[in-house]
Amino acid sequence: MTTSNVRVRFAPSPTGPLHMGGVRTALYNYLFARAHGGKFLLRIEDTDQTRYVEGAEDYVREALTWCGIEIDEGVVAGGEFGPYRQSERNAFYREAVELLLVSGHAYLAFDTPEELDALRKQAELDKNVFQYDASSRGGLKNSMSLSEEEVEALIENETPYIVRFKTPDIAEDITFTDEIRGNVTISSAVVDDKVLVKADGLPTYHLANVVDDYGMEISHVIRGEEWLPSAPLHIMLYRAFGWDAPKFAHLSLILKPTGNGKLSKRDGDAGGFPVFPIEWKDPKTGNMASGYREHGYEPEAFLNMLLMLGWNPGDDREMFTLEEAAKVFSLDKVVKSSARFSPDKARWFNEQYLRQKPMAELVPALIEIAGLQGITLDERDAGVVLKLMLERVTFLHEILEAKWLFGAPKHEDFDEKMVRKKWKPETAGYMSDLKTMLASTTLFKADEIESRFKSHLEEKDLSFGQVLLPFRLALTGAGGGPSMFEFAEFLGLETTLERLDFGTSMIEKMKEEQ
RNA sequence: GGCCCGUUCGUCUAGGGGUUAGGACGCCAGGUUUUCAUCCUGGUAAGGGGGGUUGGAUUCCCCUACGGGCUACCA
């Protein structure tokens, strides 16, 4: 399928930052569109003005951009089916709801929220459930129960009213084929007379969603599982309008790494991992919520991790670029059950991507983040540091935590335990001999240092452990790290000797204190 | 409570009526390495329970348990 009429949409509500589950939904939509040569649209569902959050729409776009998910059509991108912000589409909804009113598929309701609330509470007390539907609407204040004159009078008095969908009086089974789950059947009896238009004149999700998906010629609705129970309502709406319904695919949710429930916006920072793609600052409270970008994740790694959380290619591959995934993505390989998010796996993906990145990208990236911490690196040094450190870190910024790379270790930087275990009374003497040997090295290159070091040990009849580890300790303060010969070359002869002196005396002092 | 969806190693998953139930993460062990990592090799570990259907079920059906979702003039 190269040219097709596949059109899918990601339709977030600008009520706050998008969390990783939302990004996954966007990703699957995007991949599905790409796999079928279709279009991926971004629609903003901002029909609830009370929940509108400043900056949320920009956040969504920035997050998608960071991930590399490109929007073919929608807000900002534009397109012939606009506008793509529901708050700007009210004329469409008014027109649509008129159709339903005329055909008797919808009616006006005058009950106040308080009245309905009271009914719900009472029903609960009676161990019942109140549902606004065929069984109850006759006894409530609406255009189905009231006479035409009464209704007109209420409207005349500017009594607030809403529009409700009229579910069938006689229950019928609504069956549809979910592209992921197969046939799903739900009785119309369990869907209530949903509100289509609120008292403020704006549509609810259900109406806007159906009208827009139809109007924007959406072919496949790929959305979260939380919409599965209202899918029959949507089907009934399409029928009431006389429109062909799109195909549906409901994605399972992402669960918390531990414990129960779906991953929520609050799980992140408490659990030590982000739930948001990029950092979010709440405009009201000023609270910050961390993002994968700021944690140092490569966008490719973050996205690959999300991709594999609920989809697989049918074989053992698990590393995919967006382009590769777009070639093989299909809904029938989407897993039905919910997946628990694993921070460990996310880290692993980052390591994989970091290690396969070209130096041409890593060098400037390291120089930039080093600069933010006041560390000046030139290209040569950045390259060497990367070579030394890349396979020892999960995130690029972790390289900067090895402060000994950029300056002599301070007192508090020394690994006390290592010093206690590996620095013997005779060690300072070995270091002094080592210094003499190093000072006489004509070509201060790793290979040269290494071979001279080895013959030096032979000469003195010493082991690697007796000399090399203390050497590392003196220069870095740490018990582990990259090749000391390469590191020494990186420092240069002069700095190496300085650090050796400095470290030796520092450690000797520490030993006295112990 | 009602309705809907789901259930394979600790986690993500493959497969699918006959398999030593495969891979990945994690963890453990060994090897490589001056150390720490990387890398390599190996190991650990799984179809909730009960009924059917079948010559044979992890795979198909039912029940149950458990998990998740929905049940607003929110999306």
Coordinates of C-alpha atoms (C1' of nucleotides) in Angstrom, one line a residue:
Chain A
M1 CA 0.0 0.0 0.0
T2 CA 1.8 3.1 -1.1
T3 CA -0.8 5.7 -1.7
S4 CA -3.7 5.2 0.5
N5 CA -6.4 7.0 2.3
V6 CA -5.0 6.1 5.7
R7 CA -5.4 9.1 7.9
V8 CA -4.8 8.9 11.6
R9 CA -4.7 11.5 14.3
F10 CA -3.2 12.2 17.6
A11 CA -5.6 14.2 19.6
P12 CA -4.4 15.3 23.0
S13 CA -6.2 17.6 25.3
P14 CA -4.1 20.6 26.4
T15 CA -4.7 20.1 30.1
G16 CA -1.0 19.6 31.0
P17 CA 2.1 17.9 29.8
L18 CA 1.8 14.9 27.6
H19 CA 3.1 11.8 29.4
M20 CA 5.0 8.9 28.0
G21 CA 1.8 6.9 27.4
G22 CA 0.5 9.7 25.2
V23 CA 3.8 9.8 23.3
R24 CA 3.5 6.1 22.7
T25 CA 0.0 6.6 21.3
A26 CA 1.3 9.4 19.1
L27 CA 4.2 7.1 18.0
Y28 CA 1.9 4.2 17.0
N29 CA -0.3 6.5 15.1
Y30 CA 2.6 8.1 13.3
L31 CA 4.2 4.7 12.4
F32 CA 0.9 3.4 11.2
A33 CA 0.5 6.4 8.9
R34 CA 4.0 6.0 7.6
A35 CA 3.7 2.2 7.2
H36 CA 0.7 2.8 4.9
G37 CA 1.8 5.9 3.1
G38 CA -0.9 7.9 4.9
K39 CA -1.2 11.1 6.9
F40 CA -0.6 11.8 10.6
L41 CA -2.6 14.7 12.0
L42 CA -2.4 16.6 15.2
R43 CA -5.7 17.8 16.6
I44 CA -6.1 19.7 19.8
E45 CA -9.1 18.7 21.8
D46 CA -9.6 21.8 23.9
T47 CA -13.4 21.7 24.4
D48 CA -13.1 21.9 28.1
Q49 CA -12.1 25.5 28.7
T50 CA -12.0 25.0 32.5
R51 CA -9.2 22.5 32.2
Y52 CA -7.2 24.4 29.7
V53 CA -3.6 24.9 30.7
E54 CA -1.4 27.6 29.3
G55 CA 1.6 26.2 27.3
A56 CA 0.3 22.6 27.1
E57 CA -0.2 22.8 23.4
D58 CA 3.2 24.1 22.8
Y59 CA 4.5 21.4 25.1
V60 CA 2.9 18.7 23.0
R61 CA 4.4 20.0 19.8
E62 CA 7.9 20.5 21.3
A63 CA 7.8 17.0 22.8
L64 CA 6.8 15.4 19.4
T65 CA 9.5 17.4 17.7
W66 CA 12.1 16.3 20.2
C67 CA 11.0 12.7 19.5
G68 CA 11.3 13.2 15.8
I69 CA 7.6 12.6 15.2
E70 CA 6.6 14.8 12.3
I71 CA 3.1 16.1 11.9
D72 CA 1.7 16.1 8.3
E73 CA -1.4 18.0 9.1
G74 CA -2.9 19.8 12.0
V75 CA -2.4 22.8 14.2
V76 CA 0.5 24.9 13.0
A77 CA 1.2 22.4 10.2
G78 CA -2.1 23.4 8.6
G79 CA -4.1 21.4 6.1
E80 CA -7.3 21.5 4.1
F81 CA -9.4 20.0 6.9
G82 CA -8.8 22.7 9.5
P83 CA -9.1 24.3 11.8
Y84 CA -7.5 21.7 13.9
R85 CA -8.3 23.1 17.3
Q86 CA -11.7 22.1 18.5
S87 CA -12.3 25.4 20.2
E88 CA -12.3 26.8 16.7
R89 CA -14.7 24.3 15.2
N90 CA -17.9 25.0 17.1
A91 CA -19.9 25.8 13.9
F92 CA -19.3 22.2 12.8
Y93 CA -20.6 20.8 16.1
R94 CA -23.7 23.1 16.1
E95 CA -24.6 22.0 12.7
A96 CA -24.0 18.3 13.5
V97 CA -26.0 18.4 16.7
E98 CA -28.9 20.1 14.8
L99 CA -29.0 17.0 12.5
L100 CA -29.3 14.8 15.5
L101 CA -32.0 16.9 17.1
V102 CA -34.0 16.9 14.0
S103 CA -33.7 13.2 13.4
G104 CA -34.7 12.5 17.0
H105 CA -31.3 11.0 18.0
A106 CA -30.7 13.8 20.5
Y107 CA -32.7 15.9 22.9
L108 CA -32.5 18.8 25.2
A109 CA -32.1 18.3 28.9
F110 CA -32.6 20.9 31.6
D111 CA -31.6 19.0 34.8
T112 CA -29.1 20.9 36.8
P113 CA -25.8 19.2 37.8
E114 CA -27.0 19.4 41.4
E115 CA -30.2 17.6 40.7
L116 CA -28.3 14.8 38.9
D117 CA -25.8 14.6 41.6
A118 CA -28.5 14.1 44.2
L119 CA -30.0 11.4 42.1
R120 CA -26.7 9.6 41.9
K121 CA -26.1 9.9 45.6
Q122 CA -29.6 8.6 46.4
A123 CA -29.1 5.7 44.0
E124 CA -25.9 4.8 45.7
L125 CA -27.6 4.8 49.1
D126 CA -30.2 2.4 47.6
K127 CA -27.4 0.3 46.3
N128 CA -28.5 1.2 42.8
V129 CA -26.8 3.0 40.0
F130 CA -28.4 6.1 38.4
Q131 CA -28.1 6.2 34.7
Y132 CA -29.6 8.8 32.4
D133 CA -31.1 6.6 29.8
A134 CA -34.4 5.1 28.4
S135 CA -35.3 3.9 31.8
S136 CA -35.0 7.2 33.6
R137 CA -35.3 10.0 31.0
G138 CA -39.1 10.0 31.1
G139 CA -39.0 11.2 34.7
L140 CA -36.4 13.9 34.2
K141 CA -36.5 17.4 32.8
N142 CA -35.9 17.1 29.1
S143 CA -37.5 17.5 25.8
M144 CA -38.5 13.9 25.7
S145 CA -40.6 14.1 28.9
L146 CA -41.7 17.7 28.7
S147 CA -44.3 19.1 26.4
E148 CA -43.3 21.3 23.5
E149 CA -44.7 24.4 25.3
E150 CA -42.8 23.6 28.5
V151 CA -39.6 23.2 26.6
E152 CA -40.1 26.5 24.7
A153 CA -40.9 28.3 28.0
L154 CA -37.7 27.0 29.5
I155 CA -35.6 28.1 26.6
E156 CA -37.4 31.5 26.6
N157 CA -36.4 31.9 30.3
E158 CA -32.8 31.2 29.3
T159 CA -32.8 28.1 31.5
P160 CA -29.4 26.5 30.9
Y161 CA -29.7 23.2 29.0
I162 CA -27.5 20.6 27.5
V163 CA -28.0 18.2 24.6
R164 CA -28.0 14.5 25.2
F165 CA -27.7 11.6 22.9
K166 CA -30.7 9.4 22.9
T167 CA -29.7 5.8 23.3
P168 CA -32.0 3.1 21.9
D169 CA -35.1 2.4 24.0
I170 CA -34.7 -1.3 23.4
A171 CA -31.2 -2.5 24.1
E172 CA -29.2 -3.9 21.3
D173 CA -25.7 -5.4 21.2
I174 CA -23.2 -3.1 19.5
T175 CA -20.4 -5.1 17.9
F176 CA -17.4 -3.7 16.3
T177 CA -14.0 -5.0 15.2
D178 CA -11.1 -3.6 17.1
E179 CA -8.0 -3.8 15.0
I180 CA -6.0 -5.0 18.0
R181 CA -8.5 -7.0 20.0
G182 CA -10.9 -8.4 17.5
N183 CA -14.6 -8.3 18.0
V184 CA -15.9 -6.4 20.9
T185 CA -19.5 -6.5 21.9
I186 CA -21.1 -4.1 24.3
S187 CA -24.8 -3.8 25.0
S188 CA -26.3 -0.4 24.3
A189 CA -28.1 -0.7 27.6
V190 CA -24.9 0.0 29.5
V191 CA -24.3 3.2 27.7
D192 CA -26.2 6.2 29.1
D193 CA -27.6 9.2 27.3
K194 CA -24.3 10.9 27.0
V195 CA -24.0 14.7 27.0
L196 CA -23.2 15.9 23.6
V197 CA -23.3 19.6 24.1
K198 CA -22.5 21.2 27.5
A199 CA -24.3 24.1 29.0
D200 CA -21.6 26.4 27.8
G201 CA -22.5 25.5 24.3
L202 CA -19.3 23.5 23.6
P203 CA -19.3 19.9 22.6
T204 CA -18.1 17.1 24.8
Y205 CA -15.3 14.8 23.6
H206 CA -17.8 12.3 22.2
L207 CA -19.5 14.6 19.8
A208 CA -16.4 16.6 18.8
N209 CA -14.4 13.5 18.3
V210 CA -16.9 11.8 16.0
V211 CA -17.7 15.0 14.1
D212 CA -14.0 15.8 13.6
D213 CA -12.9 12.2 12.8
Y214 CA -15.6 12.1 10.1
G215 CA -14.9 15.7 8.9
M216 CA -11.2 15.1 8.8
E217 CA -11.6 11.8 7.0
I218 CA -9.9 9.8 9.6
S219 CA -9.6 6.2 8.6
H220 CA -8.3 4.6 11.8
V221 CA -8.8 5.8 15.3
I222 CA -5.9 4.5 17.3
R223 CA -6.3 5.6 20.9
G224 CA -5.9 4.5 24.5
E225 CA -7.8 1.7 26.1
E226 CA -9.6 4.1 28.3
W227 CA -11.8 4.8 25.3
L228 CA -12.9 1.3 24.7
P229 CA -16.1 1.5 26.9
S230 CA -17.3 4.5 25.0
A231 CA -16.6 3.1 21.6
P232 CA -20.1 1.7 21.2
L233 CA -21.4 5.2 21.9
H234 CA -19.2 6.5 19.1
I235 CA -20.5 3.7 16.8
M236 CA -24.1 4.7 17.6
L237 CA -23.3 8.3 16.9
Y238 CA -21.8 7.4 13.5
R239 CA -25.0 5.5 12.8
A240 CA -27.2 8.3 13.9
F241 CA -25.4 10.6 11.6
G242 CA -25.6 8.1 8.8
W243 CA -21.8 8.1 8.5
D244 CA -19.4 5.2 8.0
A245 CA -17.4 4.7 11.1
P246 CA -13.6 4.6 11.0
K247 CA -11.8 1.5 12.1
F248 CA -10.8 1.4 15.8
A249 CA -7.8 0.2 17.6
H250 CA -7.5 0.5 21.3
L251 CA -4.0 0.5 22.8
S252 CA -3.4 -1.0 26.3
L253 CA -2.1 1.2 28.9
I254 CA 1.3 1.5 30.4
L255 CA 1.5 0.4 34.0
K256 CA 3.7 1.6 36.8
P257 CA 7.0 -0.2 37.2
T258 CA 5.9 -1.4 40.7
G259 CA 2.6 -1.7 42.4
N260 CA -0.7 -1.3 40.7
G261 CA -2.4 1.0 38.3
K262 CA -1.6 2.8 35.2
L263 CA 1.4 5.0 35.0
S264 CA 0.3 8.4 36.1
K265 CA 1.8 11.9 36.0
R266 CA 2.7 11.6 39.7
D267 CA 4.6 8.4 39.4
G268 CA 7.7 9.8 37.8
D269 CA 9.8 11.8 40.1
A270 CA 8.8 9.8 43.1
G271 CA 10.0 6.6 41.4
G272 CA 13.3 8.1 40.2
F273 CA 12.4 8.1 36.5
P274 CA 10.6 10.7 34.4
V275 CA 7.1 10.1 33.0
F276 CA 7.3 13.1 30.7
P277 CA 9.2 13.3 27.4
I278 CA 10.5 16.8 28.3
E279 CA 10.6 18.9 31.4
W280 CA 7.4 20.6 32.3
K281 CA 6.9 23.6 34.6
D282 CA 3.4 24.0 35.9
P283 CA 2.4 27.6 35.1
K284 CA 0.2 27.9 38.2
T285 CA 2.2 26.2 40.9
G286 CA 5.6 26.6 39.4
N287 CA 6.3 22.9 40.1
M288 CA 8.8 21.2 37.8
A289 CA 8.3 17.7 36.5
S290 CA 11.4 16.2 34.9
G291 CA 11.6 14.9 31.4
Y292 CA 13.6 12.2 29.5
R293 CA 15.3 14.9 27.5
E294 CA 16.7 16.6 30.6
H295 CA 17.7 13.3 32.1
G296 CA 20.0 12.9 29.3
Y297 CA 18.1 10.4 27.2
E298 CA 18.7 10.3 23.5
P299 CA 15.3 10.8 21.8
E300 CA 15.9 7.7 19.7
A301 CA 16.4 5.6 22.8
F302 CA 13.3 6.9 24.5
L303 CA 11.2 6.3 21.4
N304 CA 12.7 2.8 20.8
M305 CA 11.9 1.9 24.4
L306 CA 8.3 3.1 24.0
L307 CA 8.0 1.3 20.7
M308 CA 8.9 -2.0 22.3
L309 CA 6.5 -1.5 25.2
G310 CA 3.5 -3.1 23.5
W311 CA 4.7 -3.9 20.0
N312 CA 7.1 -6.3 18.5
P313 CA 8.1 -7.1 14.9
G314 CA 7.4 -10.8 15.3
D315 CA 11.0 -11.7 15.5
D316 CA 13.9 -11.0 17.9
R317 CA 14.9 -7.5 16.7
E318 CA 14.4 -4.8 19.1
M319 CA 16.6 -1.9 17.9
F320 CA 14.7 0.3 15.5
T321 CA 15.1 3.7 14.1
L322 CA 11.9 5.5 13.3
E323 CA 12.4 4.8 9.7
E324 CA 13.0 1.1 10.2
A325 CA 10.0 0.9 12.5
A326 CA 7.8 2.7 9.9
K327 CA 8.6 -0.1 7.4
V328 CA 7.4 -2.9 9.6
F329 CA 4.9 -1.5 12.0
S330 CA 1.5 -3.1 12.0
L331 CA -1.4 -3.1 14.4
D332 CA -1.7 -6.8 14.5
K333 CA 1.6 -7.0 16.3
V334 CA 0.5 -4.6 19.0
V335 CA 0.1 -6.5 22.2
K336 CA -3.3 -6.6 23.8
S337 CA -2.2 -6.7 27.4
S338 CA -0.9 -3.8 29.4
A339 CA 2.8 -3.4 29.9
R340 CA 4.7 -2.5 33.0
F341 CA 7.2 0.2 32.3
S342 CA 10.8 -0.8 33.1
P343 CA 13.3 2.1 33.9
D344 CA 16.1 -0.5 33.6
K345 CA 15.3 -1.3 30.0
A346 CA 15.0 2.4 29.3
R347 CA 18.5 2.9 30.5
W348 CA 19.8 0.0 28.5
F349 CA 18.3 1.4 25.3
N350 CA 20.1 4.7 26.0
E351 CA 23.4 2.9 26.4
Q352 CA 22.9 1.2 23.1
Y353 CA 22.2 4.4 21.3
L354 CA 25.0 6.3 23.0
R355 CA 27.6 3.8 21.9
Q356 CA 26.5 3.7 18.3
K357 CA 26.4 7.4 17.8
P358 CA 29.0 8.9 15.5
M359 CA 31.7 11.0 17.1
A360 CA 30.7 13.9 14.9
E361 CA 27.5 14.1 17.0
L362 CA 28.9 13.2 20.3
V363 CA 31.8 15.6 20.4
P364 CA 29.7 18.8 20.0
A365 CA 27.1 17.4 22.3
L366 CA 29.6 16.8 25.1
I367 CA 31.3 20.2 24.5
E368 CA 27.9 21.8 24.9
I369 CA 26.8 20.1 28.1
A370 CA 30.3 20.5 29.6
G371 CA 30.0 24.2 28.9
L372 CA 26.8 24.4 30.9
Q373 CA 28.7 23.2 33.9
G374 CA 31.5 25.6 33.3
I375 CA 33.9 23.1 31.8
T376 CA 35.7 24.2 28.7
L377 CA 36.6 21.4 26.3
D378 CA 38.1 21.6 22.9
E379 CA 37.3 19.2 20.2
R380 CA 40.4 17.1 20.7
D381 CA 39.9 16.7 24.4
A382 CA 36.2 16.0 24.0
G383 CA 37.1 13.3 21.5
V384 CA 39.6 11.6 23.8
V385 CA 37.3 11.9 26.8
L386 CA 34.5 10.2 24.9
K387 CA 36.8 7.4 23.8
L388 CA 37.9 6.9 27.4
M389 CA 34.4 7.1 28.9
L390 CA 31.6 6.3 26.5
E391 CA 31.3 2.7 27.3
R392 CA 31.3 3.4 31.0
V393 CA 28.2 5.6 31.2
T394 CA 24.5 5.4 30.6
F395 CA 24.1 9.1 29.8
L396 CA 26.5 11.5 28.2
H397 CA 26.4 13.9 31.2
E398 CA 27.7 11.1 33.4
I399 CA 31.1 11.7 31.8
L400 CA 31.2 15.1 33.5
E401 CA 30.7 13.4 36.9
A402 CA 34.2 12.0 36.6
K403 CA 35.7 15.2 37.7
W404 CA 39.2 13.9 37.7
L405 CA 39.1 14.0 33.9
F406 CA 39.1 17.8 34.1
G407 CA 41.2 18.5 37.1
A408 CA 43.2 17.0 40.0
P409 CA 40.9 15.2 42.5
K410 CA 40.2 17.0 45.7
H411 CA 40.5 15.5 49.2
E412 CA 36.8 14.5 49.2
D413 CA 37.1 13.0 45.7
F414 CA 39.3 10.2 46.9
D415 CA 37.7 6.8 47.4
E416 CA 38.6 6.2 51.0
K417 CA 37.9 2.5 51.0
M418 CA 40.2 2.0 48.1
V419 CA 42.9 4.1 49.7
R420 CA 42.7 2.1 52.9
K421 CA 42.8 -1.2 51.0
K422 CA 45.3 -0.6 48.3
W423 CA 47.7 2.0 49.6
K424 CA 50.4 0.4 51.6
P425 CA 53.3 1.9 53.6
E426 CA 55.7 1.1 50.8
T427 CA 53.4 2.5 48.0
A428 CA 54.7 6.1 48.2
G429 CA 58.1 4.7 47.4
Y430 CA 56.8 2.9 44.3
M431 CA 55.2 6.1 43.2
S432 CA 58.4 7.9 43.5
D433 CA 60.2 5.3 41.4
L434 CA 57.3 5.4 38.9
K435 CA 57.7 9.2 38.6
T436 CA 61.3 8.9 37.8
M437 CA 60.6 6.3 35.2
L438 CA 57.8 8.4 33.6
A439 CA 59.9 11.6 33.6
S440 CA 62.4 9.9 31.4
T441 CA 59.8 8.8 28.9
T442 CA 60.7 10.4 25.6
L443 CA 57.5 9.7 23.7
F444 CA 54.6 10.2 26.1
K445 CA 52.1 8.0 24.2
A446 CA 49.9 5.3 25.7
D447 CA 51.7 2.4 24.0
E448 CA 55.1 3.7 25.0
I449 CA 54.0 4.4 28.5
E450 CA 52.6 0.9 28.8
S451 CA 55.6 -1.0 27.5
R452 CA 58.0 1.1 29.7
F453 CA 55.6 0.6 32.7
K454 CA 55.8 -3.2 32.1
S455 CA 59.5 -3.4 32.0
H456 CA 59.7 -1.1 35.0
L457 CA 57.6 -3.6 37.0
E458 CA 59.9 -6.4 35.8
E459 CA 62.9 -4.5 36.8
K460 CA 61.6 -3.8 40.3
D461 CA 59.9 -7.2 40.6
L462 CA 56.6 -5.6 41.3
S463 CA 53.0 -6.6 40.3
F464 CA 50.5 -4.6 38.4
G465 CA 48.3 -4.4 41.4
Q466 CA 51.1 -3.0 43.6
V467 CA 51.8 -0.1 41.3
L468 CA 49.0 0.5 38.8
L469 CA 46.1 0.8 41.1
P470 CA 47.9 3.3 43.4
F471 CA 48.9 5.2 40.3
R472 CA 45.2 5.4 39.3
L473 CA 44.3 6.4 42.9
A474 CA 46.9 9.2 42.9
L475 CA 45.8 10.6 39.6
T476 CA 42.0 10.1 39.8
G477 CA 41.1 9.3 43.4
A478 CA 39.0 6.5 42.0
G479 CA 39.4 2.7 42.0
G480 CA 38.2 2.2 38.5
G481 CA 38.2 3.8 35.1
P482 CA 39.7 3.8 31.7
S483 CA 43.2 2.7 30.7
M484 CA 45.7 4.6 32.9
F485 CA 48.1 4.7 29.9
E486 CA 45.7 6.4 27.7
F487 CA 44.6 8.6 30.5
A488 CA 48.2 9.6 31.2
E489 CA 48.7 10.4 27.6
F490 CA 45.6 12.5 27.7
L491 CA 47.0 14.5 30.6
G492 CA 50.4 14.8 29.2
L493 CA 53.7 14.3 30.9
E494 CA 53.8 17.4 32.9
T495 CA 50.3 17.1 34.4
T496 CA 50.7 13.4 35.0
L497 CA 53.8 14.1 37.1
E498 CA 52.1 17.0 38.9
R499 CA 49.1 14.8 39.7
L500 CA 51.2 11.9 40.8
D501 CA 53.0 14.2 43.3
F502 CA 49.9 15.9 44.4
G503 CA 47.9 12.6 44.8
T504 CA 50.7 10.8 46.6
S505 CA 51.1 13.5 49.2
M506 CA 47.3 13.8 49.6
I507 CA 46.9 10.1 50.2
E508 CA 49.9 10.0 52.6
K509 CA 48.2 12.7 54.6
M510 CA 44.9 10.8 54.5
K511 CA 46.7 7.7 55.8
E512 CA 48.1 9.7 58.7
E513 CA 44.6 10.9 59.6
Q514 CA 43.2 7.4 59.5
Chain B
rG1 C1' -21.5 -2.5 42.5
rG2 C1' -22.2 -2.7 36.9
rC3 C1' -19.8 -3.1 32.1
rC4 C1' -15.5 -3.9 29.1
rC5 C1' -10.4 -5.5 28.2
rG6 C1' -6.5 -8.6 29.7
rU7 C1' -3.4 -13.0 32.0
rU8 C1' 3.7 -17.0 29.0
rC9 C1' 10.3 -16.3 33.2
rG10 C1' 10.9 -10.7 38.4
rU11 C1' 10.1 -7.2 33.8
rC12 C1' 9.2 -6.6 28.1
rU13 C1' 7.8 -10.3 24.9
rA14 C1' 8.0 -14.7 20.8
rG15 C1' 5.4 -18.9 19.5
rG16 C1' 1.2 -21.5 19.0
rG17 C1' -2.9 -28.2 19.5
rG18 C1' 2.8 -32.4 19.5
rU19 C1' 8.7 -27.4 20.9
rU20 C1' 14.4 -29.2 25.5
rA21 C1' 8.3 -23.2 25.6
rG22 C1' 12.7 -19.0 22.1
rG23 C1' 14.8 -13.8 22.6
rA24 C1' 15.8 -9.2 25.4
rC25 C1' 16.3 -6.4 30.2
rG26 C1' 17.7 -7.6 35.2
rC27 C1' 20.4 -10.9 38.3
rC28 C1' 24.4 -14.7 39.0
rA29 C1' 28.9 -17.3 37.3
rG30 C1' 33.0 -17.8 34.0
rG31 C1' 36.3 -15.7 30.1
rU32 C1' 38.8 -11.2 28.0
rU33 C1' 40.9 -6.8 30.6
rU34 C1' 46.1 -3.3 34.8
rU35 C1' 41.1 -1.6 37.4
rC36 C1' 35.9 -0.2 36.4
rA37 C1' 33.1 -0.9 32.3
rU38 C1' 32.5 -2.9 27.4
rC39 C1' 32.5 -7.4 24.9
rC40 C1' 32.0 -12.9 24.8
rU41 C1' 30.1 -17.6 27.0
rG42 C1' 27.0 -19.9 30.3
rG43 C1' 23.3 -20.0 34.1
rU44 C1' 18.7 -18.5 36.8
rA45 C1' 13.6 -18.2 35.7
rA46 C1' 7.4 -18.7 32.9
rG47 C1' 1.7 -20.2 30.1
rG48 C1' -3.1 -18.1 37.8
rG49 C1' -6.7 -22.1 39.3
rG50 C1' -10.8 -25.4 37.9
rG51 C1' -13.5 -27.7 34.3
rG52 C1' -14.3 -29.2 29.3
rU53 C1' -13.1 -30.3 23.7
rU54 C1' -9.0 -33.7 21.8
rG55 C1' -5.7 -39.5 21.0
rG56 C1' -2.8 -35.0 22.8
rA57 C1' -3.6 -28.6 25.3
rU58 C1' 0.4 -23.3 27.2
rU59 C1' -2.3 -22.9 22.5
rC60 C1' -9.6 -23.7 21.4
rC61 C1' -14.3 -23.1 24.8
rC62 C1' -16.5 -22.2 29.7
rC63 C1' -16.2 -20.9 34.8
rU64 C1' -13.3 -18.7 38.5
rA65 C1' -9.4 -15.8 40.5
rC66 C1' -6.4 -11.9 39.8
rG67 C1' -4.8 -7.3 37.1
rG68 C1' -6.3 -3.1 34.4
rG69 C1' -9.9 0.4 32.3
rC70 C1' -14.6 2.8 32.2
rU71 C1' -18.9 4.2 34.9
rA72 C1' -18.8 13.5 34.8
rC73 C1' -22.2 19.2 31.6
rC74 C1' -13.1 15.7 31.8
rA75 C1' -10.7 14.1 27.9

